[in-house]
Amino acid sequence: MNDIIIGIDLGTTNSEVAIVEQGKARVIAAGGNKILPSFVGIDDNGEVIVGETARNQYLVYPERTVKSIKRLMGQDTHVKLAGQSFTPQEISAIILKRLKAAAEQDLGHSVNKAVITVPAYFSDAQRQATREAGEIAGLEVVRMINEPTAAALAYGAGQQEAKRMLVYDLGGGTFDVSVVNIESGVVEVLASHGDNHLGGDDFDEQIVDFLLTHLREHHQADASGDSKAMARITRAAEQAKLQLSDQPYTRIEEEHLLQHQGSTIHLSVELSRMAYEEMIEDYINATLDAVHIALKGAKLTASNIDEIILVGGSTRTPCIRERLFNEFGFEPHGEVDPDLCVALGAATQAAMVAGQQVDTVLVDVTPYTYGTSAIGTLNGQYYPFMFVPVIHKNSALPIRKTEAFMTSYDGQEKVEIAIYQGEDPDALNNIEIGEFEVSGLRDVKAGNIITLTLDLDLNGILHVSAQEKATGLEKSITIKNALSRLEGATLDKAKQRITSLFGQLESDPEKFKEKSAAEPEPTAPEIIGAHELIAKAESLFDQVSAEDKEDMIDLIETISNCIDTGDIEGLEEPVEQLNDIIYYLES
Ligand code: AMP
C-alpha cells in the first residue's frame, strides 16, 4: 500500500515517526531508537549526521552541529554548519528525511505523504516553513495539526464524548500548555500558553551547576573551560535527572574527569531528589502560572477540566504530577509514553485522513495506586497512617519506583512496612495487600533512611523491597495478583484490622459492640490504654528535650514488648512511668 501517510512529531529536542497498521498506532525506530534527537551535524569526513551521533558531537564540536532548529523556523535566517550555510527549513528537512527513510525501511516501500505536528502557537510563517521542510524532504504535508490536538487524539479524543482536557507539554527546551475542547470527536484548541525557553535542558543545567560547584568546593578545580569534561558532566547530569524520576537518590560518578595541578580528579557525589526538586522549583512554578494563564484564556477554571494529559519527556519528573494533582484534585494521565504521544496522535490523524480504521492507543496501566503508610498529617492533624503513594494510578506497566522514608526515633531497630492499594489519603481506608518488617537496623538517631521499591509487572506481580540506605540491609516480599481489586476475605481482613486499630478510640458503645462481636478475643482494657498512651507520647516528641524523648522511647519499647507478649502485669510499671512523664510535660 503505497499511499500510507506517516505521522511525524518534529520536536525541538526530539523527533519521532509513527504509523497506523491494522488499526494500531506504533512508533517506528530510526536507527534502533524510537526517539531521534533533533540534532544535525557534519562529521569529520564531511558527511551529514542526524540524531544521537549528532547530539554526541554537539557536546564536543558545537560549530559543526545544530540543535533546536525548530526555534528558528519561519525566520529569514541561516545557520552555519562546518562553514556551509543552511536555512532552518533545510536543517529540518534533514531530520524529516531521516524519519522518512526509517519509515520506508520498516515498511519496505517508499513513503511520500505525512501529517506533521506543530505547536499551537506557531504563526503562519512558521507553519509555512514546516510545510517547505516537508517538501524539501520529499514529503507532501497533507495536514499540519497542533501538538496538543495530536496528544488528545492519542488518548482517543477522536472517539470520545464531549470533554475538556488540559495538555501539559514539557519537553527538553519548550513548555506548552493548552486547553482543548472535544466535541463529537472534533478536537479544538481553546487556548494555549507557554515558554519557548523552558524545559528539561534547564533542569540539566541546574545539576551541571551543582556539579561544578562541588568540583570547586571539594577539589578546588574549575571544569567549566574543559570541553571534554563539560561534555561528560552534561551527560552525567541528564542521567542523574532521569534516575531521580524513579528513585530518591542517585550517585553521580565520573572517574578521571579532569587533571588539576598534576593530579587526577574523580567526581563522586550524591544528589537527592529533594535537593534536585528545590533546584527546579522556580521552573515548575512558572509552568503552573502558565497553566492558569491558559485557563484564563479559555475562560475556564481548574474545576472545568475533565482530564489532564502529560506530554514531553520532562513530565516524568514526579513533582510535576504531584503539583498538578494538588492543583486539580485528580491524577493526570501519563500512560501513553509522553515522548511518543504526539507522534502517535499524528499517525492517528494520518490514518483518519487516509480513511483507515483506527483503534485508540491502548496501553497496559495500573488501575490503582500502590503505596505505604507513614507518620504525617491528615486534615491538619498528626496521624500515624498517612498514605504515601509510590506507584500512581494510570502508570504504564511495567513500572519500578523507589521512595525514601526515615526512622522516627533514635535507636529504632526495626520498621514495619504495610503495602496498600487505593487512593485514600488515610492508608487505613485503602486495602492492605501485604506487610513485612525490616529489623536489625543500625543504632543511630532518628532519620535513618529506608528506601522502599515497588516493582509492578504486566502480570500484576508486585515485588516490594525495603533497604536501609547506609548498610544495604534488605528485605523483600512478592505480592501476586496486585492488579486485581481485592475483595472478600482480604477486604474483611483489612476492615477488621482497621476496626481493631480504631476500636480502642471509639466512643460509640454500639460500634464498640460490633467490634467485640467481630473479634472473638476482645483486647484487654490495659492494652487499649497502653496503645493510647503510646500514641499520646509520640505526639509530644517534637516538644520534648532529647533526654525526655530518650526516656519515653525506652518506656514505649518496654510497653510494646509487654503488649506483644500479652504481659498485662508487666505493663503496670512502665505505663505509670510514662504517664508521669506526660503529666509532667503537660502541666
Ligand atoms: P521531549 O522533547 O518531549 O522529547 O523531552 C525531552 C526531555 O525530557 C529531555 O530534557 C529529557 O532529559 C527529558 N526526560 C526524558 N525522560 C525523562 C525522565 N524519566 N525524567 C525526567 N526527564 C526526562
PDB file of N, CA and C and ligand atoms in Angstrom, residues 13-14 171-172 200-201 238 241-242 245 312-314 316-317 339, ligand 1:
ATOM      1  N   THR A  13      13.637  19.196  20.647  1.00  0.00           N
ATOM      2  CA  THR A  13      14.707  18.356  21.188  1.00  0.00           C
ATOM      3  C   THR A  13      14.751  16.995  20.510  1.00  0.00           C
ATOM      4  N   ASN A  14      13.563  16.391  20.342  1.00  0.00           N
ATOM      5  CA  ASN A  14      13.485  15.053  19.769  1.00  0.00           C
ATOM      6  C   ASN A  14      12.382  14.986  18.727  1.00  0.00           C
ATOM      7  N   GLY A 171       8.872  19.563  27.352  1.00  0.00           N
ATOM      8  CA  GLY A 171       9.889  18.787  26.642  1.00  0.00           C
ATOM      9  C   GLY A 171      11.288  19.148  27.119  1.00  0.00           C
ATOM     10  N   GLY A 172      12.243  19.075  26.186  1.00  0.00           N
ATOM     11  CA  GLY A 172      13.620  19.384  26.550  1.00  0.00           C
ATOM     12  C   GLY A 172      13.874  20.882  26.590  1.00  0.00           C
ATOM     13  N   GLY A 200      13.451  20.554  30.041  1.00  0.00           N
ATOM     14  CA  GLY A 200      14.375  19.642  30.718  1.00  0.00           C
ATOM     15  C   GLY A 200      15.836  20.076  30.624  1.00  0.00           C
ATOM     16  N   ASP A 201      16.177  20.800  29.560  1.00  0.00           N
ATOM     17  CA  ASP A 201      17.577  21.262  29.445  1.00  0.00           C
ATOM     18  C   ASP A 201      17.925  22.191  30.606  1.00  0.00           C
ATOM     19  N   GLU A 238      22.247  14.774  32.994  1.00  0.00           N
ATOM     20  CA  GLU A 238      20.957  14.322  32.460  1.00  0.00           C
ATOM     21  C   GLU A 238      20.626  12.914  32.974  1.00  0.00           C
ATOM     22  N   LYS A 241      19.333  13.141  36.414  1.00  0.00           N
ATOM     23  CA  LYS A 241      17.951  13.648  36.385  1.00  0.00           C
ATOM     24  C   LYS A 241      16.973  12.514  36.063  1.00  0.00           C
ATOM     25  N   LEU A 242      17.300  11.700  35.073  1.00  0.00           N
ATOM     26  CA  LEU A 242      16.403  10.601  34.698  1.00  0.00           C
ATOM     27  C   LEU A 242      16.241   9.634  35.865  1.00  0.00           C
ATOM     28  N   SER A 245      13.856  10.553  38.635  1.00  0.00           N
ATOM     29  CA  SER A 245      12.418  10.411  38.371  1.00  0.00           C
ATOM     30  C   SER A 245      11.884   9.099  38.950  1.00  0.00           C
ATOM     31  N   GLY A 312       5.613  15.043  26.692  1.00  0.00           N
ATOM     32  CA  GLY A 312       7.001  15.506  26.798  1.00  0.00           C
ATOM     33  C   GLY A 312       7.733  14.761  27.891  1.00  0.00           C
ATOM     34  N   GLY A 313       8.980  14.389  27.582  1.00  0.00           N
ATOM     35  CA  GLY A 313       9.765  13.560  28.493  1.00  0.00           C
ATOM     36  C   GLY A 313       9.897  14.124  29.898  1.00  0.00           C
ATOM     37  N   SER A 314       9.934  15.453  30.013  1.00  0.00           N
ATOM     38  CA  SER A 314      10.181  16.044  31.336  1.00  0.00           C
ATOM     39  C   SER A 314       9.007  15.875  32.287  1.00  0.00           C
ATOM     40  N   ARG A 316       7.917  13.273  33.265  1.00  0.00           N
ATOM     41  CA  ARG A 316       8.161  12.111  34.136  1.00  0.00           C
ATOM     42  C   ARG A 316       8.733  12.558  35.480  1.00  0.00           C
ATOM     43  N   THR A 317       9.077  13.824  35.604  1.00  0.00           N
ATOM     44  CA  THR A 317       9.581  14.355  36.878  1.00  0.00           C
ATOM     45  C   THR A 317       8.445  14.277  37.907  1.00  0.00           C
ATOM     46  N   ASP A 339       6.842  10.781  25.537  1.00  0.00           N
ATOM     47  CA  ASP A 339       7.750  11.147  24.455  1.00  0.00           C
ATOM     48  C   ASP A 339       7.149  10.819  23.094  1.00  0.00           C
TER      49      ASP A 339
HETATM   50  P1  AMP B   1      10.916  15.715  24.575  1.00  0.00           P
HETATM   51  O1  AMP B   1      11.413  16.996  23.986  1.00  0.00           O
HETATM   52  O2  AMP B   1       9.472  15.672  24.807  1.00  0.00           O
HETATM   53  O3  AMP B   1      11.413  14.508  23.887  1.00  0.00           O
HETATM   54  O4  AMP B   1      11.539  15.666  26.041  1.00  0.00           O
HETATM   55  C1  AMP B   1      12.903  15.533  26.209  1.00  0.00           C
HETATM   56  C2  AMP B   1      13.241  15.940  27.611  1.00  0.00           C
HETATM   57  O5  AMP B   1      12.652  15.027  28.517  1.00  0.00           O
HETATM   58  C3  AMP B   1      14.738  15.909  27.869  1.00  0.00           C
HETATM   59  O6  AMP B   1      15.105  17.057  28.616  1.00  0.00           O
HETATM   60  C4  AMP B   1      14.893  14.662  28.693  1.00  0.00           C
HETATM   61  O7  AMP B   1      16.032  14.743  29.544  1.00  0.00           O
HETATM   62  C5  AMP B   1      13.610  14.672  29.478  1.00  0.00           C
HETATM   63  N1  AMP B   1      13.295  13.355  30.049  1.00  0.00           N
HETATM   64  C6  AMP B   1      13.198  12.166  29.398  1.00  0.00           C
HETATM   65  N2  AMP B   1      12.944  11.173  30.265  1.00  0.00           N
HETATM   66  C7  AMP B   1      12.881  11.740  31.498  1.00  0.00           C
HETATM   67  C8  AMP B   1      12.667  11.235  32.822  1.00  0.00           C
HETATM   68  N3  AMP B   1      12.494   9.931  33.052  1.00  0.00           N
HETATM   69  N4  AMP B   1      12.672  12.121  33.857  1.00  0.00           N
HETATM   70  C9  AMP B   1      12.862  13.435  33.644  1.00  0.00           C
HETATM   71  N5  AMP B   1      13.090  13.964  32.429  1.00  0.00           N
HETATM   72  C10 AMP B   1      13.096  13.141  31.367  1.00  0.00           C
END
